[in-house]
Structure formats: C-alpha cells, structure tokens
Amino acid sequence: MTTAEWIISNAWVIWLAVFLLLAIIEMLSLDLYFIMLGVGALGGVAVALSGGPMWLQVVVFCVVSLLMILLVRPIAVRHLKKSPEGFRTNIERLIGEDALILEPTSRLSGSAKIHGEIWTARAEANSPTMMPGTYAVVRRVQGATAYLEPAPLAPEN
C-alpha cells in the first residue's frame, strides 16, 4: 500500500488531525474563526467515515466551514460580547473617581492614588499643576495613565 492509498483510505485520520490543530489554534487566538473551520473538518471526518470520495470531503469541509463562519460566528460573537446594561470595565469604573495627588501632577508628569493603587497621572490639557495632598477627579484613562482635573471645592456649611 502506497502513502497516497493509505491517506485516501484513512482520510478521517487526517481530517481529525486538522480539527485538533484548528482547535488548538482557536484556543490561542480566540476569534472563533478556527473553530468554525474545525467544525468543517468534522464534516470531512463524517464524509470520510461514510466512505465518500476525497473531492466530496473537501467540498463538505468548505461548505460547512463557510456556513459556520457566515451564520454561526456572528451570533456567537454577539453573545460573547453582550454585557449587562450599564456594565463598565475596570478602567471605565475609575472615570469620575477621586484621586489623591502624591507628587506634583502636570501635563508632563505626576502620580496619584486611585482606589488604593498608585497610578501614573497627568493633568488634563487645561488643568493647572496639582500639588501633593490635594484631590482630583479622573476624567479618562489611557493605557496605564490616568488623566485628572482638580476636584471641585466642597461648599462650606
């Protein structure tokens, strides 16, 4: 038996190996493309085990993969990215929070304590330099830098 004959008679093994490879790649990438191709490879396994010719295995792989990418993936992505109403990520939760200035904070340098963590901080473009011991409000976060504005003064009672 030649190698070509063995591959044709045991094509299901090749399709299964392709599925496993695609599943591993999907675990590393997490974009839901490779797993859709993997489902197509499982279609190839089914045709190979039922004794279908190689051209039919390839056609089933292509059609099933295409249908999975066009029909199933958008629904799966929509469900994965769905978040509850008003849900904010950790970074978004910092916006509007108070920050204690730890060192002089200007547009060029500074640091502040926000929720018990020390952050690199910068003053917003139109904000004056803020001095240590004063409070500011987080307006935005970009990367690992919090951009602050001086906190409004509390009215005296």
Short mmCIF file of N, CA, C and O in Angstrom, two decimals, residues 42-144:
data_model
loop_
_atom_site.label_atom_id
_atom_site.label_comp_id
_atom_site.label_asym_id
_atom_site.label_seq_id
_atom_site.Cartn_x
_atom_site.Cartn_y
_atom_site.Cartn_z
N LEU A 42 -14.70 18.43 10.91
CA LEU A 42 -15.51 17.33 11.43
C LEU A 42 -16.51 16.85 10.37
O LEU A 42 -16.84 15.66 10.32
N GLY A 43 -16.99 17.78 9.54
CA GLY A 43 -17.83 17.38 8.40
C GLY A 43 -17.04 16.48 7.45
O GLY A 43 -17.57 15.50 6.92
N GLY A 44 -15.78 16.82 7.24
CA GLY A 44 -14.91 15.98 6.42
C GLY A 44 -14.71 14.61 7.04
O GLY A 44 -14.67 13.59 6.33
N VAL A 45 -14.60 14.55 8.37
CA VAL A 45 -14.48 13.27 9.07
C VAL A 45 -15.72 12.42 8.80
O VAL A 45 -15.63 11.22 8.50
N ALA A 46 -16.90 13.04 8.92
CA ALA A 46 -18.14 12.30 8.73
C ALA A 46 -18.24 11.73 7.31
O ALA A 46 -18.61 10.56 7.13
N VAL A 47 -17.89 12.52 6.31
CA VAL A 47 -17.95 12.03 4.93
C VAL A 47 -16.91 10.93 4.72
O VAL A 47 -17.19 9.92 4.06
N ALA A 48 -15.72 11.09 5.30
CA ALA A 48 -14.67 10.08 5.13
C ALA A 48 -15.08 8.77 5.78
O ALA A 48 -14.87 7.69 5.21
N LEU A 49 -15.68 8.83 6.97
CA LEU A 49 -16.10 7.61 7.64
C LEU A 49 -17.25 6.92 6.93
O LEU A 49 -17.41 5.70 7.02
N SER A 50 -18.06 7.70 6.22
CA SER A 50 -19.16 7.09 5.47
C SER A 50 -18.72 6.61 4.09
O SER A 50 -19.54 6.11 3.32
N GLY A 51 -17.44 6.76 3.78
CA GLY A 51 -16.89 6.22 2.54
C GLY A 51 -16.98 7.14 1.35
O GLY A 51 -16.81 6.71 0.22
N GLY A 52 -17.21 8.43 1.59
CA GLY A 52 -17.31 9.39 0.50
C GLY A 52 -15.96 9.65 -0.14
O GLY A 52 -14.91 9.51 0.49
N PRO A 53 -15.96 10.05 -1.42
CA PRO A 53 -14.68 10.32 -2.10
C PRO A 53 -14.01 11.59 -1.55
O PRO A 53 -14.65 12.42 -0.91
N MET A 54 -12.73 11.74 -1.83
CA MET A 54 -11.95 12.86 -1.30
C MET A 54 -12.52 14.20 -1.76
O MET A 54 -12.56 15.14 -0.98
N TRP A 55 -12.94 14.31 -3.01
CA TRP A 55 -13.47 15.59 -3.50
C TRP A 55 -14.72 15.99 -2.72
O TRP A 55 -14.92 17.16 -2.43
N LEU A 56 -15.55 15.02 -2.33
CA LEU A 56 -16.74 15.32 -1.55
C LEU A 56 -16.37 15.75 -0.13
O LEU A 56 -17.00 16.64 0.44
N GLN A 57 -15.34 15.14 0.42
CA GLN A 57 -14.86 15.52 1.76
C GLN A 57 -14.42 16.99 1.76
O GLN A 57 -14.76 17.75 2.67
N VAL A 58 -13.68 17.37 0.73
CA VAL A 58 -13.19 18.75 0.62
C VAL A 58 -14.36 19.71 0.42
O VAL A 58 -14.41 20.78 1.05
N VAL A 59 -15.33 19.34 -0.41
CA VAL A 59 -16.50 20.19 -0.64
C VAL A 59 -17.29 20.37 0.65
O VAL A 59 -17.69 21.48 1.00
N VAL A 60 -17.52 19.28 1.38
CA VAL A 60 -18.26 19.36 2.65
C VAL A 60 -17.49 20.23 3.64
O VAL A 60 -18.07 21.07 4.33
N PHE A 61 -16.17 20.06 3.72
CA PHE A 61 -15.35 20.90 4.59
C PHE A 61 -15.55 22.38 4.26
O PHE A 61 -15.79 23.20 5.14
N CYS A 62 -15.46 22.72 2.98
CA CYS A 62 -15.57 24.11 2.56
C CYS A 62 -16.97 24.68 2.83
O CYS A 62 -17.11 25.78 3.37
N VAL A 63 -18.00 23.92 2.48
CA VAL A 63 -19.37 24.41 2.65
C VAL A 63 -19.72 24.56 4.12
O VAL A 63 -20.26 25.59 4.54
N VAL A 64 -19.40 23.55 4.93
CA VAL A 64 -19.72 23.63 6.37
C VAL A 64 -18.94 24.76 7.02
O VAL A 64 -19.50 25.53 7.82
N SER A 65 -17.67 24.91 6.69
CA SER A 65 -16.87 25.99 7.27
C SER A 65 -17.43 27.35 6.89
O SER A 65 -17.56 28.24 7.73
N LEU A 66 -17.78 27.51 5.63
CA LEU A 66 -18.32 28.79 5.17
C LEU A 66 -19.65 29.11 5.87
O LEU A 66 -19.87 30.23 6.31
N LEU A 67 -20.52 28.11 5.97
CA LEU A 67 -21.80 28.33 6.65
C LEU A 67 -21.59 28.67 8.13
O LEU A 67 -22.28 29.54 8.67
N MET A 68 -20.65 27.99 8.76
CA MET A 68 -20.37 28.29 10.18
C MET A 68 -19.85 29.71 10.34
O MET A 68 -20.26 30.42 11.25
N ILE A 69 -18.95 30.14 9.47
CA ILE A 69 -18.40 31.49 9.58
C ILE A 69 -19.45 32.54 9.29
O ILE A 69 -19.53 33.56 9.97
N LEU A 70 -20.29 32.30 8.29
CA LEU A 70 -21.28 33.32 7.90
C LEU A 70 -22.52 33.32 8.78
O LEU A 70 -23.12 34.39 8.99
N LEU A 71 -22.94 32.17 9.29
CA LEU A 71 -24.19 32.10 10.03
C LEU A 71 -24.03 31.97 11.54
O LEU A 71 -24.74 32.63 12.30
N VAL A 72 -23.11 31.14 11.99
CA VAL A 72 -23.00 30.86 13.42
C VAL A 72 -22.07 31.84 14.13
O VAL A 72 -22.38 32.31 15.23
N ARG A 73 -20.93 32.16 13.52
CA ARG A 73 -19.95 33.02 14.19
C ARG A 73 -20.52 34.37 14.60
O ARG A 73 -20.29 34.82 15.73
N PRO A 74 -21.27 35.08 13.73
CA PRO A 74 -21.80 36.39 14.17
C PRO A 74 -22.70 36.28 15.40
O PRO A 74 -22.64 37.13 16.28
N ILE A 75 -23.49 35.24 15.46
CA ILE A 75 -24.37 35.05 16.63
C ILE A 75 -23.53 34.76 17.87
O ILE A 75 -23.78 35.32 18.94
N ALA A 76 -22.52 33.90 17.73
CA ALA A 76 -21.66 33.56 18.86
C ALA A 76 -20.89 34.78 19.36
O ALA A 76 -20.79 35.02 20.57
N VAL A 77 -20.37 35.59 18.45
CA VAL A 77 -19.63 36.80 18.84
C VAL A 77 -20.56 37.78 19.54
O VAL A 77 -20.20 38.37 20.56
N ARG A 78 -21.78 37.92 19.04
CA ARG A 78 -22.74 38.83 19.66
C ARG A 78 -23.05 38.39 21.10
O ARG A 78 -23.12 39.21 22.00
N HIS A 79 -23.19 37.08 21.32
CA HIS A 79 -23.46 36.59 22.67
C HIS A 79 -22.26 36.73 23.59
O HIS A 79 -22.41 37.00 24.78
N LEU A 80 -21.07 36.56 23.04
CA LEU A 80 -19.87 36.70 23.86
C LEU A 80 -19.61 38.14 24.28
O LEU A 80 -19.10 38.40 25.36
N LYS A 81 -19.95 39.08 23.40
CA LYS A 81 -19.68 40.48 23.69
C LYS A 81 -20.83 41.18 24.40
O LYS A 81 -20.73 42.34 24.75
N LYS A 82 -21.92 40.46 24.60
CA LYS A 82 -23.09 41.05 25.26
C LYS A 82 -22.74 41.28 26.73
O LYS A 82 -22.21 40.42 27.41
N SER A 83 -23.03 42.46 27.21
CA SER A 83 -22.80 42.77 28.62
C SER A 83 -24.06 43.42 29.18
O SER A 83 -24.84 44.02 28.44
N PRO A 84 -24.25 43.32 30.47
CA PRO A 84 -25.45 43.89 31.07
C PRO A 84 -25.53 45.40 30.88
O PRO A 84 -24.51 46.08 30.69
N GLU A 85 -26.74 45.93 30.97
CA GLU A 85 -26.98 47.37 30.85
C GLU A 85 -26.14 48.11 31.89
O GLU A 85 -26.14 47.76 33.07
N GLY A 86 -25.43 49.12 31.47
CA GLY A 86 -24.63 49.93 32.39
C GLY A 86 -23.34 49.26 32.84
O GLY A 86 -22.67 49.78 33.73
N PHE A 87 -22.99 48.14 32.28
CA PHE A 87 -21.77 47.43 32.66
C PHE A 87 -20.55 48.24 32.25
O PHE A 87 -20.47 48.71 31.13
N ARG A 88 -19.63 48.41 33.18
CA ARG A 88 -18.39 49.12 32.87
C ARG A 88 -17.21 48.24 33.23
O ARG A 88 -17.23 47.54 34.23
N THR A 89 -16.16 48.31 32.42
CA THR A 89 -14.95 47.55 32.71
C THR A 89 -14.23 48.20 33.88
O THR A 89 -14.59 49.28 34.34
N ASN A 90 -13.17 47.56 34.35
CA ASN A 90 -12.42 48.08 35.49
C ASN A 90 -11.91 49.50 35.22
O ASN A 90 -11.96 50.36 36.09
N ILE A 91 -11.40 49.73 34.03
CA ILE A 91 -10.88 51.05 33.69
C ILE A 91 -12.01 52.07 33.65
O ILE A 91 -11.88 53.17 34.17
N GLU A 92 -13.13 51.71 33.05
CA GLU A 92 -14.26 52.65 32.96
C GLU A 92 -14.80 53.01 34.33
O GLU A 92 -15.34 54.08 34.53
N ARG A 93 -14.67 52.11 35.30
CA ARG A 93 -15.15 52.40 36.66
C ARG A 93 -14.35 53.51 37.33
O ARG A 93 -14.83 54.14 38.24
N LEU A 94 -13.13 53.72 36.88
CA LEU A 94 -12.29 54.75 37.50
C LEU A 94 -12.71 56.16 37.10
O LEU A 94 -12.43 57.12 37.83
N ILE A 95 -13.36 56.30 35.96
CA ILE A 95 -13.74 57.63 35.48
C ILE A 95 -14.74 58.25 36.45
O ILE A 95 -15.74 57.65 36.80
N GLY A 96 -14.41 59.45 36.89
CA GLY A 96 -15.25 60.16 37.85
C GLY A 96 -14.87 59.91 39.30
O GLY A 96 -15.43 60.54 40.21
N GLU A 97 -13.92 59.02 39.54
CA GLU A 97 -13.50 58.72 40.91
C GLU A 97 -12.49 59.75 41.41
O GLU A 97 -11.82 60.42 40.63
N ASP A 98 -12.39 59.84 42.73
CA ASP A 98 -11.42 60.75 43.36
C ASP A 98 -10.03 60.14 43.31
O ASP A 98 -9.85 58.92 43.38
N ALA A 99 -9.03 61.02 43.17
CA ALA A 99 -7.64 60.60 43.16
C ALA A 99 -6.86 61.52 44.10
O ALA A 99 -7.02 62.73 44.05
N LEU A 100 -6.04 60.94 44.97
CA LEU A 100 -5.19 61.71 45.86
C LEU A 100 -3.86 61.94 45.16
O LEU A 100 -3.16 60.98 44.78
N ILE A 101 -3.49 63.19 44.97
CA ILE A 101 -2.25 63.54 44.27
C ILE A 101 -1.08 63.23 45.20
O ILE A 101 -1.03 63.69 46.34
N LEU A 102 -0.11 62.45 44.72
CA LEU A 102 1.05 62.06 45.52
C LEU A 102 2.29 62.89 45.22
O LEU A 102 3.16 63.04 46.08
N GLU A 103 2.42 63.36 44.01
CA GLU A 103 3.53 64.23 43.64
C GLU A 103 3.00 65.27 42.66
O GLU A 103 1.93 65.07 42.08
N PRO A 104 3.70 66.38 42.51
CA PRO A 104 3.17 67.41 41.62
C PRO A 104 2.77 66.80 40.27
O PRO A 104 3.56 66.11 39.63
N THR A 105 1.54 67.05 39.87
CA THR A 105 1.00 66.44 38.67
C THR A 105 0.66 67.52 37.65
O THR A 105 -0.18 68.38 37.90
N SER A 106 1.36 67.46 36.52
CA SER A 106 1.14 68.41 35.44
C SER A 106 0.81 67.63 34.17
O SER A 106 0.60 66.42 34.22
N ARG A 107 0.83 68.32 33.04
CA ARG A 107 0.59 67.63 31.77
C ARG A 107 1.72 66.68 31.42
O ARG A 107 1.56 65.81 30.57
N LEU A 108 2.88 66.83 32.07
CA LEU A 108 4.06 66.03 31.72
C LEU A 108 4.39 64.91 32.69
O LEU A 108 5.00 63.91 32.30
N SER A 109 4.06 65.06 33.97
CA SER A 109 4.43 64.04 34.95
C SER A 109 3.51 64.10 36.16
O SER A 109 2.76 65.06 36.34
N GLY A 110 3.60 63.06 36.97
CA GLY A 110 2.84 63.02 38.21
C GLY A 110 2.41 61.62 38.57
O GLY A 110 2.57 60.68 37.80
N SER A 111 1.88 61.51 39.79
CA SER A 111 1.31 60.23 40.24
C SER A 111 0.20 60.51 41.23
O SER A 111 0.17 61.56 41.88
N ALA A 112 -0.72 59.57 41.31
CA ALA A 112 -1.88 59.73 42.19
C ALA A 112 -2.30 58.36 42.69
O ALA A 112 -2.04 57.34 42.06
N LYS A 113 -2.98 58.36 43.83
CA LYS A 113 -3.51 57.13 44.38
C LYS A 113 -5.00 57.09 44.07
O LYS A 113 -5.75 57.99 44.45
N ILE A 114 -5.42 56.04 43.35
CA ILE A 114 -6.81 55.87 42.96
C ILE A 114 -7.24 54.49 43.43
O ILE A 114 -6.65 53.48 43.04
N HIS A 115 -8.24 54.44 44.30
CA HIS A 115 -8.74 53.17 44.87
C HIS A 115 -7.61 52.36 45.48
O HIS A 115 -7.53 51.15 45.28
N GLY A 116 -6.69 53.00 46.19
CA GLY A 116 -5.61 52.31 46.87
C GLY A 116 -4.44 51.90 46.00
O GLY A 116 -3.49 51.32 46.49
N GLU A 117 -4.50 52.20 44.71
CA GLU A 117 -3.41 51.86 43.80
C GLU A 117 -2.74 53.13 43.32
O GLU A 117 -3.40 54.13 43.07
N ILE A 118 -1.43 53.08 43.16
CA ILE A 118 -0.69 54.24 42.68
C ILE A 118 -0.65 54.18 41.15
O ILE A 118 -0.24 53.17 40.57
N TRP A 119 -1.09 55.26 40.53
CA TRP A 119 -1.17 55.37 39.08
C TRP A 119 -0.26 56.47 38.58
O TRP A 119 -0.07 57.47 39.26
N THR A 120 0.27 56.30 37.38
CA THR A 120 0.90 57.41 36.70
C THR A 120 -0.23 58.35 36.33
O THR A 120 -1.27 57.92 35.85
N ALA A 121 -0.03 59.64 36.61
CA ALA A 121 -1.12 60.59 36.39
C ALA A 121 -0.61 61.79 35.61
O ALA A 121 0.56 62.16 35.69
N ARG A 122 -1.51 62.38 34.87
CA ARG A 122 -1.25 63.61 34.13
C ARG A 122 -2.45 64.51 34.30
O ARG A 122 -3.58 64.05 34.43
N ALA A 123 -2.19 65.82 34.27
CA ALA A 123 -3.28 66.79 34.32
C ALA A 123 -3.87 66.91 32.91
O ALA A 123 -3.15 66.83 31.92
N GLU A 124 -5.17 67.10 32.83
CA GLU A 124 -5.80 67.33 31.54
C GLU A 124 -5.23 68.62 30.95
O GLU A 124 -4.65 69.45 31.66
N ALA A 125 -5.42 68.82 29.66
CA ALA A 125 -4.78 69.92 28.93
C ALA A 125 -5.00 71.29 29.57
O ALA A 125 -4.07 72.08 29.67
N ASN A 126 -6.18 71.63 30.01
CA ASN A 126 -6.46 72.97 30.53
C ASN A 126 -6.41 73.04 32.05
O ASN A 126 -6.82 74.03 32.64
N SER A 127 -5.89 72.00 32.69
CA SER A 127 -5.84 71.96 34.16
C SER A 127 -4.49 72.46 34.66
O SER A 127 -3.46 72.18 34.05
N PRO A 128 -4.50 73.15 35.80
CA PRO A 128 -3.23 73.60 36.38
C PRO A 128 -2.49 72.44 37.03
O PRO A 128 -3.05 71.37 37.23
N THR A 129 -1.23 72.67 37.38
CA THR A 129 -0.45 71.68 38.11
C THR A 129 -1.10 71.46 39.47
O THR A 129 -1.44 72.41 40.17
N MET A 130 -1.27 70.20 39.83
CA MET A 130 -1.90 69.85 41.11
C MET A 130 -0.83 69.43 42.09
O MET A 130 0.09 68.69 41.74
N MET A 131 -0.95 69.91 43.31
CA MET A 131 0.08 69.68 44.32
C MET A 131 -0.25 68.47 45.20
O MET A 131 -1.41 68.11 45.36
N PRO A 132 0.79 67.84 45.79
CA PRO A 132 0.59 66.67 46.64
C PRO A 132 -0.38 66.98 47.79
O PRO A 132 -0.37 68.07 48.34
N GLY A 133 -1.21 66.00 48.13
CA GLY A 133 -2.16 66.15 49.22
C GLY A 133 -3.51 66.68 48.77
O GLY A 133 -4.46 66.67 49.55
N THR A 134 -3.61 67.14 47.53
CA THR A 134 -4.90 67.63 47.04
C THR A 134 -5.61 66.50 46.31
O THR A 134 -5.03 65.47 46.00
N TYR A 135 -6.88 66.73 46.07
CA TYR A 135 -7.67 65.71 45.38
C TYR A 135 -8.01 66.16 43.96
O TYR A 135 -8.11 67.36 43.69
N ALA A 136 -8.16 65.17 43.12
CA ALA A 136 -8.52 65.42 41.73
C ALA A 136 -9.57 64.39 41.33
O ALA A 136 -9.87 63.46 42.09
N VAL A 137 -10.12 64.57 40.13
CA VAL A 137 -11.12 63.64 39.61
C VAL A 137 -10.57 63.03 38.32
O VAL A 137 -10.02 63.74 37.48
N VAL A 138 -10.73 61.71 38.19
CA VAL A 138 -10.28 61.02 36.99
C VAL A 138 -11.24 61.34 35.85
O VAL A 138 -12.44 61.12 35.96
N ARG A 139 -10.73 61.87 34.76
CA ARG A 139 -11.55 62.21 33.59
C ARG A 139 -11.46 61.14 32.50
O ARG A 139 -12.41 60.89 31.78
N ARG A 140 -10.28 60.52 32.36
CA ARG A 140 -10.11 59.45 31.38
C ARG A 140 -8.87 58.65 31.77
O ARG A 140 -8.04 59.11 32.55
N VAL A 141 -8.79 57.46 31.21
CA VAL A 141 -7.63 56.59 31.42
C VAL A 141 -7.17 56.15 30.05
O VAL A 141 -7.95 55.70 29.23
N GLN A 142 -5.88 56.33 29.82
CA GLN A 142 -5.30 55.93 28.54
C GLN A 142 -4.08 55.08 28.86
O GLN A 142 -3.10 55.57 29.41
N GLY A 143 -4.18 53.79 28.53
CA GLY A 143 -3.12 52.86 28.89
C GLY A 143 -3.05 52.74 30.41
O GLY A 143 -4.04 52.43 31.05
N ALA A 144 -1.89 53.01 30.99
CA ALA A 144 -1.73 52.95 32.43
C ALA A 144 -1.61 54.35 33.03
O ALA A 144 -1.07 54.53 34.11
#
